């Protein structure tokens, strides 16, 4: 992991709909991350909800932790732990993790631009960190951050993270997001968000410096 930060001790517990076998089979993340950096198994792990890469995926990006390239927006530190659901939810080291997303104006980089795209490789504890911004909205879709986990040649898991509506309304009232009129309910009309049943939704917490941090454990097959 090419990042000098530390991970918070508090982790988001994933709550799945009781008795829903279809949701449990597809749900995102793990109930808890590995108990120690050395990599004990994490209990209650389930698979990440799969989603398409979308039209804005441009292939593996640059290997880096800070993907902002100077784009304006509310800082978001994304702390990920990747585990193997089929192997007792053990941390997965050496997996490439790509992210890509829109900027505050809802625009993706393209051509020779590289903003808000990047790759990290998980460390021995299955962890990696990205420094990005809260994504803007576009085309009536729920604001999201795409990600792809590539544990080895020819295998990958693609999905996306969403953000809580109350959090988005707070952030979108600030600049530079406030240059556009934000949707009243940014997540409500997105079928993908509803299909994930909240399981791919991050839980950002204030970092004390005007930005946010969000930790998430991604379970892959």
mmCIF file of C-alpha atoms in Angstrom, residues 88-218:
data_model
loop_
_atom_site.group_PDB
_atom_site.id
_atom_site.type_symbol
_atom_site.label_atom_id
_atom_site.label_comp_id
_atom_site.label_asym_id
_atom_site.label_seq_id
_atom_site.Cartn_x
_atom_site.Cartn_y
_atom_site.Cartn_z
ATOM 1 C CA UNK A 88 -13.022 -17.867 5.313
ATOM 2 C CA UNK A 89 -12.956 -14.140 4.493
ATOM 3 C CA UNK A 90 -9.200 -14.026 4.777
ATOM 4 C CA UNK A 91 -7.438 -10.823 3.661
ATOM 5 C CA UNK A 92 -6.306 -10.868 0.050
ATOM 6 C CA UNK A 93 -2.822 -9.477 -0.485
ATOM 7 C CA UNK A 94 -1.484 -8.323 -3.834
ATOM 8 C CA UNK A 95 -4.859 -7.611 -5.454
ATOM 9 C CA UNK A 96 -5.051 -4.605 -7.778
ATOM 10 C CA UNK A 97 -7.953 -2.288 -6.950
ATOM 11 C CA UNK A 98 -9.070 0.318 -9.514
ATOM 12 C CA UNK A 99 -11.421 3.216 -8.804
ATOM 13 C CA UNK A 100 -12.924 5.758 -11.209
ATOM 14 C CA UNK A 101 -15.593 8.387 -10.692
ATOM 15 C CA UNK A 102 -17.055 11.710 -11.766
ATOM 16 C CA UNK A 103 -15.816 15.056 -10.450
ATOM 17 C CA UNK A 104 -17.928 17.616 -8.569
ATOM 18 C CA UNK A 105 -19.577 18.654 -11.840
ATOM 19 C CA UNK A 106 -20.500 15.060 -12.701
ATOM 20 C CA UNK A 107 -17.823 14.758 -15.406
ATOM 21 C CA UNK A 108 -15.376 11.883 -15.923
ATOM 22 C CA UNK A 109 -11.822 12.301 -17.135
ATOM 23 C CA UNK A 110 -11.221 11.103 -20.673
ATOM 24 C CA UNK A 111 -8.514 11.020 -23.300
ATOM 25 C CA UNK A 112 -5.205 11.970 -21.718
ATOM 26 C CA UNK A 113 -6.860 13.207 -18.534
ATOM 27 C CA UNK A 114 -6.452 10.972 -15.512
ATOM 28 C CA UNK A 115 -8.257 12.772 -12.697
ATOM 29 C CA UNK A 116 -10.234 10.650 -10.254
ATOM 30 C CA UNK A 117 -8.817 7.399 -11.618
ATOM 31 C CA UNK A 118 -6.171 5.225 -10.052
ATOM 32 C CA UNK A 119 -4.987 1.827 -8.884
ATOM 33 C CA UNK A 120 -3.652 0.546 -5.585
ATOM 34 C CA UNK A 121 -2.384 -2.922 -4.647
ATOM 35 C CA UNK A 122 -3.543 -4.428 -1.362
ATOM 36 C CA UNK A 123 -0.983 -4.995 1.371
ATOM 37 C CA UNK A 124 -0.516 -8.106 3.514
ATOM 38 C CA UNK A 125 -3.691 -7.252 5.441
ATOM 39 C CA UNK A 126 -5.700 -6.841 2.220
ATOM 40 C CA UNK A 127 -5.834 -3.077 2.627
ATOM 41 C CA UNK A 128 -5.409 -0.067 0.383
ATOM 42 C CA UNK A 129 -6.265 3.635 0.573
ATOM 43 C CA UNK A 130 -7.458 6.172 -1.989
ATOM 44 C CA UNK A 131 -7.609 9.927 -1.508
ATOM 45 C CA UNK A 132 -10.401 11.249 -3.682
ATOM 46 C CA UNK A 133 -13.394 13.606 -3.477
ATOM 47 C CA UNK A 134 -17.116 13.093 -3.043
ATOM 48 C CA UNK A 135 -18.447 12.465 -6.569
ATOM 49 C CA UNK A 136 -20.936 14.788 -8.215
ATOM 50 C CA UNK A 137 -24.186 13.672 -9.825
ATOM 51 C CA UNK A 138 -25.211 13.216 -13.447
ATOM 52 C CA UNK A 139 -27.935 11.770 -15.687
ATOM 53 C CA UNK A 140 -30.377 11.031 -12.885
ATOM 54 C CA UNK A 141 -28.168 8.265 -11.454
ATOM 55 C CA UNK A 142 -27.247 7.906 -7.810
ATOM 56 C CA UNK A 143 -23.784 9.416 -7.201
ATOM 57 C CA UNK A 144 -21.276 6.584 -7.092
ATOM 58 C CA UNK A 145 -17.653 5.486 -7.145
ATOM 59 C CA UNK A 146 -16.835 2.603 -9.466
ATOM 60 C CA UNK A 147 -14.291 0.012 -8.399
ATOM 61 C CA UNK A 148 -12.745 -3.136 -9.806
ATOM 62 C CA UNK A 149 -10.760 -5.770 -7.889
ATOM 63 C CA UNK A 150 -8.272 -7.760 -9.960
ATOM 64 C CA UNK A 151 -6.773 -10.529 -7.806
ATOM 65 C CA UNK A 152 -4.953 -12.169 -10.704
ATOM 66 C CA UNK A 153 -4.711 -12.487 -14.461
ATOM 67 C CA UNK A 154 -8.102 -13.012 -16.073
ATOM 68 C CA UNK A 155 -10.174 -12.590 -12.906
ATOM 69 C CA UNK A 156 -11.937 -9.485 -11.654
ATOM 70 C CA UNK A 157 -14.918 -8.238 -9.644
ATOM 71 C CA UNK A 158 -16.542 -4.947 -10.654
ATOM 72 C CA UNK A 159 -18.966 -2.964 -8.530
ATOM 73 C CA UNK A 160 -19.675 0.529 -7.201
ATOM 74 C CA UNK A 161 -20.108 2.370 -3.929
ATOM 75 C CA UNK A 162 -23.001 4.705 -3.138
ATOM 76 C CA UNK A 163 -23.336 7.409 -0.483
ATOM 77 C CA UNK A 164 -26.171 8.208 1.976
ATOM 78 C CA UNK A 165 -28.673 10.819 0.781
ATOM 79 C CA UNK A 166 -28.452 12.970 3.914
ATOM 80 C CA UNK A 167 -24.681 13.051 3.526
ATOM 81 C CA UNK A 168 -24.960 14.002 -0.157
ATOM 82 C CA UNK A 169 -27.423 16.808 0.580
ATOM 83 C CA UNK A 170 -24.992 18.244 3.148
ATOM 84 C CA UNK A 171 -22.007 18.084 0.794
ATOM 85 C CA UNK A 172 -23.915 19.309 -2.260
ATOM 86 C CA UNK A 173 -24.943 22.476 -0.381
ATOM 87 C CA UNK A 174 -21.251 23.476 -0.411
ATOM 88 C CA UNK A 175 -19.000 24.699 -3.183
ATOM 89 C CA UNK A 176 -18.079 23.598 -5.772
ATOM 90 C CA UNK A 177 -21.125 21.295 -5.865
ATOM 91 C CA UNK A 178 -23.532 24.167 -5.164
ATOM 92 C CA UNK A 179 -22.787 25.690 -8.582
ATOM 93 C CA UNK A 180 -25.495 23.334 -9.824
ATOM 94 C CA UNK A 181 -28.880 22.693 -8.281
ATOM 95 C CA UNK A 182 -28.631 19.300 -6.620
ATOM 96 C CA UNK A 183 -31.406 16.723 -6.967
ATOM 97 C CA UNK A 184 -33.713 16.589 -3.963
ATOM 98 C CA UNK A 185 -33.352 12.805 -3.653
ATOM 99 C CA UNK A 186 -30.108 11.883 -5.414
ATOM 100 C CA UNK A 187 -30.448 8.122 -4.834
ATOM 101 C CA UNK A 188 -34.180 7.565 -5.004
ATOM 102 C CA UNK A 189 -34.634 6.947 -8.734
ATOM 103 C CA UNK A 190 -31.643 4.693 -9.397
ATOM 104 C CA UNK A 191 -32.543 1.033 -9.901
ATOM 105 C CA UNK A 192 -28.968 -0.026 -9.157
ATOM 106 C CA UNK A 193 -29.034 1.669 -5.775
ATOM 107 C CA UNK A 194 -32.347 0.016 -4.895
ATOM 108 C CA UNK A 195 -31.141 -3.373 -6.111
ATOM 109 C CA UNK A 196 -28.145 -3.200 -3.780
ATOM 110 C CA UNK A 197 -30.563 -2.688 -0.869
ATOM 111 C CA UNK A 198 -28.136 -0.310 0.828
ATOM 112 C CA UNK A 199 -25.361 -2.865 1.081
ATOM 113 C CA UNK A 200 -22.975 -0.963 -1.200
ATOM 114 C CA UNK A 201 -23.506 2.337 0.639
ATOM 115 C CA UNK A 202 -20.502 3.863 2.375
ATOM 116 C CA UNK A 203 -20.755 5.397 5.838
ATOM 117 C CA UNK A 204 -18.511 8.498 5.749
ATOM 118 C CA UNK A 205 -17.372 10.117 8.995
ATOM 119 C CA UNK A 206 -15.845 13.575 9.380
ATOM 120 C CA UNK A 207 -12.055 13.603 9.450
ATOM 121 C CA UNK A 208 -11.768 16.814 11.474
ATOM 122 C CA UNK A 209 -10.199 18.712 8.581
ATOM 123 C CA UNK A 210 -13.273 19.492 6.501
ATOM 124 C CA UNK A 211 -13.299 16.174 4.667
ATOM 125 C CA UNK A 212 -14.486 12.638 5.316
ATOM 126 C CA UNK A 213 -13.203 9.100 5.550
ATOM 127 C CA UNK A 214 -15.031 5.876 4.790
ATOM 128 C CA UNK A 215 -13.878 2.301 5.411
ATOM 129 C CA UNK A 216 -15.338 -0.712 3.633
ATOM 130 C CA UNK A 217 -14.535 -4.414 3.421
ATOM 131 C CA UNK A 218 -15.074 -5.937 -0.019
#
